[in-house]
Amino acid sequence: MKQRKLVASNKKARYDYFIEETYEAGIVLTGTEIKSVRQGKVSIKESYARVERGELIVYGMNINPYEQGNRFNADPLRQRKLLLHKQEIRKLIGYTTQKGLTLVPLSMYINEKGLAKLELGVARGKKNYDKREDIAKRDADRRMQQAMKKDAR
């Protein structure tokens, strides 16, 4: 079993999008940024990724400055390069040129080797009625679980 420490997750992504496929990407960070990541001071709620000039870049990821970092701290909202194999990037270019598909970070974690990884999802936006269906299904499942728990007593 893989040991990984979850640092940040984007719960709203699965609510707002249908996730078609997921990828694990490495992320290029500075020394003080990785220290902040290990402390869990990361937010990926407003972030998205884009392919530019053959490189995958993530925008809007907020990594709070490291307290003991002084002048070595980088801008918390700077663009960060993601590391994927070239054929995976080509595949993502194909997905993002299709209508309605975007790249959304789903979670960020530290793997068993101590490296920061970002789980990216190829996502298609949900309409309001899709979101209402998900909420209704979740409520029905919850009621069914409560009824089964009540019967078991």
mmCIF file with all atom_site columns, C-alpha atoms in Angstrom, residues 61-123:
data_model
loop_
_atom_site.group_PDB
_atom_site.id
_atom_site.type_symbol
_atom_site.label_atom_id
_atom_site.label_alt_id
_atom_site.label_comp_id
_atom_site.label_asym_id
_atom_site.label_entity_id
_atom_site.label_seq_id
_atom_site.pdbx_PDB_ins_code
_atom_site.Cartn_x
_atom_site.Cartn_y
_atom_site.Cartn_z
_atom_site.occupancy
_atom_site.B_iso_or_equiv
_atom_site.pdbx_formal_charge
_atom_site.auth_seq_id
_atom_site.auth_comp_id
_atom_site.auth_asym_id
_atom_site.auth_atom_id
_atom_site.pdbx_PDB_model_num
ATOM 1  C CA . MET A 1 61  ? -2.345  27.517 -6.100  1.00 0.00 ? 61  MET A CA 1
ATOM 2  C CA . ASN A 1 62  ? -1.701  29.303 -2.808  1.00 0.00 ? 62  ASN A CA 1
ATOM 3  C CA . ILE A 1 63  ? 1.299   28.139 -0.770  1.00 0.00 ? 63  ILE A CA 1
ATOM 4  C CA . ASN A 1 64  ? 1.601   30.343 2.319   1.00 0.00 ? 64  ASN A CA 1
ATOM 5  C CA . PRO A 1 65  ? 5.096   31.747 2.988   1.00 0.00 ? 65  PRO A CA 1
ATOM 6  C CA . TYR A 1 66  ? 7.305   29.743 5.353   1.00 0.00 ? 66  TYR A CA 1
ATOM 7  C CA . GLU A 1 67  ? 7.672   31.548 8.702   1.00 0.00 ? 67  GLU A CA 1
ATOM 8  C CA . GLN A 1 68  ? 11.465  31.178 8.940   1.00 0.00 ? 68  GLN A CA 1
ATOM 9  C CA . GLY A 1 69  ? 11.951  31.801 5.212   1.00 0.00 ? 69  GLY A CA 1
ATOM 10 C CA . ASN A 1 70  ? 12.597  35.580 5.308   1.00 0.00 ? 70  ASN A CA 1
ATOM 11 C CA . ARG A 1 71  ? 13.834  36.850 1.909   1.00 0.00 ? 71  ARG A CA 1
ATOM 12 C CA . PHE A 1 72  ? 13.878  33.374 0.324   1.00 0.00 ? 72  PHE A CA 1
ATOM 13 C CA . ASN A 1 73  ? 10.081  33.102 0.330   1.00 0.00 ? 73  ASN A CA 1
ATOM 14 C CA . ALA A 1 74  ? 8.499   33.037 -3.128  1.00 0.00 ? 74  ALA A CA 1
ATOM 15 C CA . ASP A 1 75  ? 5.238   34.713 -4.142  1.00 0.00 ? 75  ASP A CA 1
ATOM 16 C CA . PRO A 1 76  ? 2.399   32.584 -2.657  1.00 0.00 ? 76  PRO A CA 1
ATOM 17 C CA . LEU A 1 77  ? 0.324   32.673 -5.876  1.00 0.00 ? 77  LEU A CA 1
ATOM 18 C CA . ARG A 1 78  ? 3.089   32.297 -8.455  1.00 0.00 ? 78  ARG A CA 1
ATOM 19 C CA . GLN A 1 79  ? 2.760   29.979 -11.458 1.00 0.00 ? 79  GLN A CA 1
ATOM 20 C CA . ARG A 1 80  ? 4.320   26.567 -10.843 1.00 0.00 ? 80  ARG A CA 1
ATOM 21 C CA . LYS A 1 81  ? 5.528   24.054 -13.390 1.00 0.00 ? 81  LYS A CA 1
ATOM 22 C CA . LEU A 1 82  ? 4.143   20.509 -13.248 1.00 0.00 ? 82  LEU A CA 1
ATOM 23 C CA . LEU A 1 83  ? 6.225   17.513 -14.242 1.00 0.00 ? 83  LEU A CA 1
ATOM 24 C CA . LEU A 1 84  ? 4.690   14.885 -16.541 1.00 0.00 ? 84  LEU A CA 1
ATOM 25 C CA . HIS A 1 85  ? 5.994   12.672 -19.321 1.00 0.00 ? 85  HIS A CA 1
ATOM 26 C CA . LYS A 1 86  ? 5.905   14.252 -22.778 1.00 0.00 ? 86  LYS A CA 1
ATOM 27 C CA . GLN A 1 87  ? 3.347   11.749 -24.121 1.00 0.00 ? 87  GLN A CA 1
ATOM 28 C CA . GLU A 1 88  ? 1.045   12.491 -21.149 1.00 0.00 ? 88  GLU A CA 1
ATOM 29 C CA . ILE A 1 89  ? 1.312   16.231 -21.853 1.00 0.00 ? 89  ILE A CA 1
ATOM 30 C CA . ARG A 1 90  ? 0.447   15.588 -25.521 1.00 0.00 ? 90  ARG A CA 1
ATOM 31 C CA . LYS A 1 91  ? -2.596  13.608 -24.404 1.00 0.00 ? 91  LYS A CA 1
ATOM 32 C CA . LEU A 1 92  ? -3.644  16.490 -22.118 1.00 0.00 ? 92  LEU A CA 1
ATOM 33 C CA . ILE A 1 93  ? -3.258  18.948 -25.021 1.00 0.00 ? 93  ILE A CA 1
ATOM 34 C CA . GLY A 1 94  ? -5.704  16.769 -26.961 1.00 0.00 ? 94  GLY A CA 1
ATOM 35 C CA . TYR A 1 95  ? -8.169  16.782 -24.061 1.00 0.00 ? 95  TYR A CA 1
ATOM 36 C CA . THR A 1 96  ? -8.028  20.531 -23.424 1.00 0.00 ? 96  THR A CA 1
ATOM 37 C CA . THR A 1 97  ? -8.566  21.431 -27.082 1.00 0.00 ? 97  THR A CA 1
ATOM 38 C CA . GLN A 1 98  ? -11.869 19.545 -26.942 1.00 0.00 ? 98  GLN A CA 1
ATOM 39 C CA . LYS A 1 99  ? -14.839 21.677 -25.989 1.00 0.00 ? 99  LYS A CA 1
ATOM 40 C CA . GLY A 1 100 ? -15.584 21.935 -22.296 1.00 0.00 ? 100 GLY A CA 1
ATOM 41 C CA . LEU A 1 101 ? -12.623 20.038 -20.826 1.00 0.00 ? 101 LEU A CA 1
ATOM 42 C CA . THR A 1 102 ? -10.262 21.604 -18.304 1.00 0.00 ? 102 THR A CA 1
ATOM 43 C CA . LEU A 1 103 ? -7.461  20.504 -15.961 1.00 0.00 ? 103 LEU A CA 1
ATOM 44 C CA . VAL A 1 104 ? -8.337  20.779 -12.272 1.00 0.00 ? 104 VAL A CA 1
ATOM 45 C CA . PRO A 1 105 ? -6.078  19.894 -9.311  1.00 0.00 ? 105 PRO A CA 1
ATOM 46 C CA . LEU A 1 106 ? -7.914  17.367 -7.112  1.00 0.00 ? 106 LEU A CA 1
ATOM 47 C CA . SER A 1 107 ? -5.412  16.857 -4.296  1.00 0.00 ? 107 SER A CA 1
ATOM 48 C CA . MET A 1 108 ? -1.844  17.524 -3.256  1.00 0.00 ? 108 MET A CA 1
ATOM 49 C CA . TYR A 1 109 ? 0.173   15.080 -1.189  1.00 0.00 ? 109 TYR A CA 1
ATOM 50 C CA . ILE A 1 110 ? 3.651   14.024 -0.135  1.00 0.00 ? 110 ILE A CA 1
ATOM 51 C CA . ASN A 1 111 ? 4.503   10.523 -1.395  1.00 0.00 ? 111 ASN A CA 1
ATOM 52 C CA . GLU A 1 112 ? 6.535   7.846  0.403   1.00 0.00 ? 112 GLU A CA 1
ATOM 53 C CA . LYS A 1 113 ? 9.807   9.270  -0.997  1.00 0.00 ? 113 LYS A CA 1
ATOM 54 C CA . GLY A 1 114 ? 9.053   12.733 0.421   1.00 0.00 ? 114 GLY A CA 1
ATOM 55 C CA . LEU A 1 115 ? 8.190   14.319 -2.950  1.00 0.00 ? 115 LEU A CA 1
ATOM 56 C CA . ALA A 1 116 ? 5.256   16.697 -3.444  1.00 0.00 ? 116 ALA A CA 1
ATOM 57 C CA . LYS A 1 117 ? 2.739   15.388 -5.985  1.00 0.00 ? 117 LYS A CA 1
ATOM 58 C CA . LEU A 1 118 ? -0.395  16.932 -7.450  1.00 0.00 ? 118 LEU A CA 1
ATOM 59 C CA . GLU A 1 119 ? -3.330  14.799 -8.599  1.00 0.00 ? 119 GLU A CA 1
ATOM 60 C CA . LEU A 1 120 ? -4.799  16.419 -11.727 1.00 0.00 ? 120 LEU A CA 1
ATOM 61 C CA . GLY A 1 121 ? -8.206  15.621 -13.147 1.00 0.00 ? 121 GLY A CA 1
ATOM 62 C CA . VAL A 1 122 ? -9.382  16.075 -16.719 1.00 0.00 ? 122 VAL A CA 1
ATOM 63 C CA . ALA A 1 123 ? -12.769 17.587 -15.950 1.00 0.00 ? 123 ALA A CA 1
#
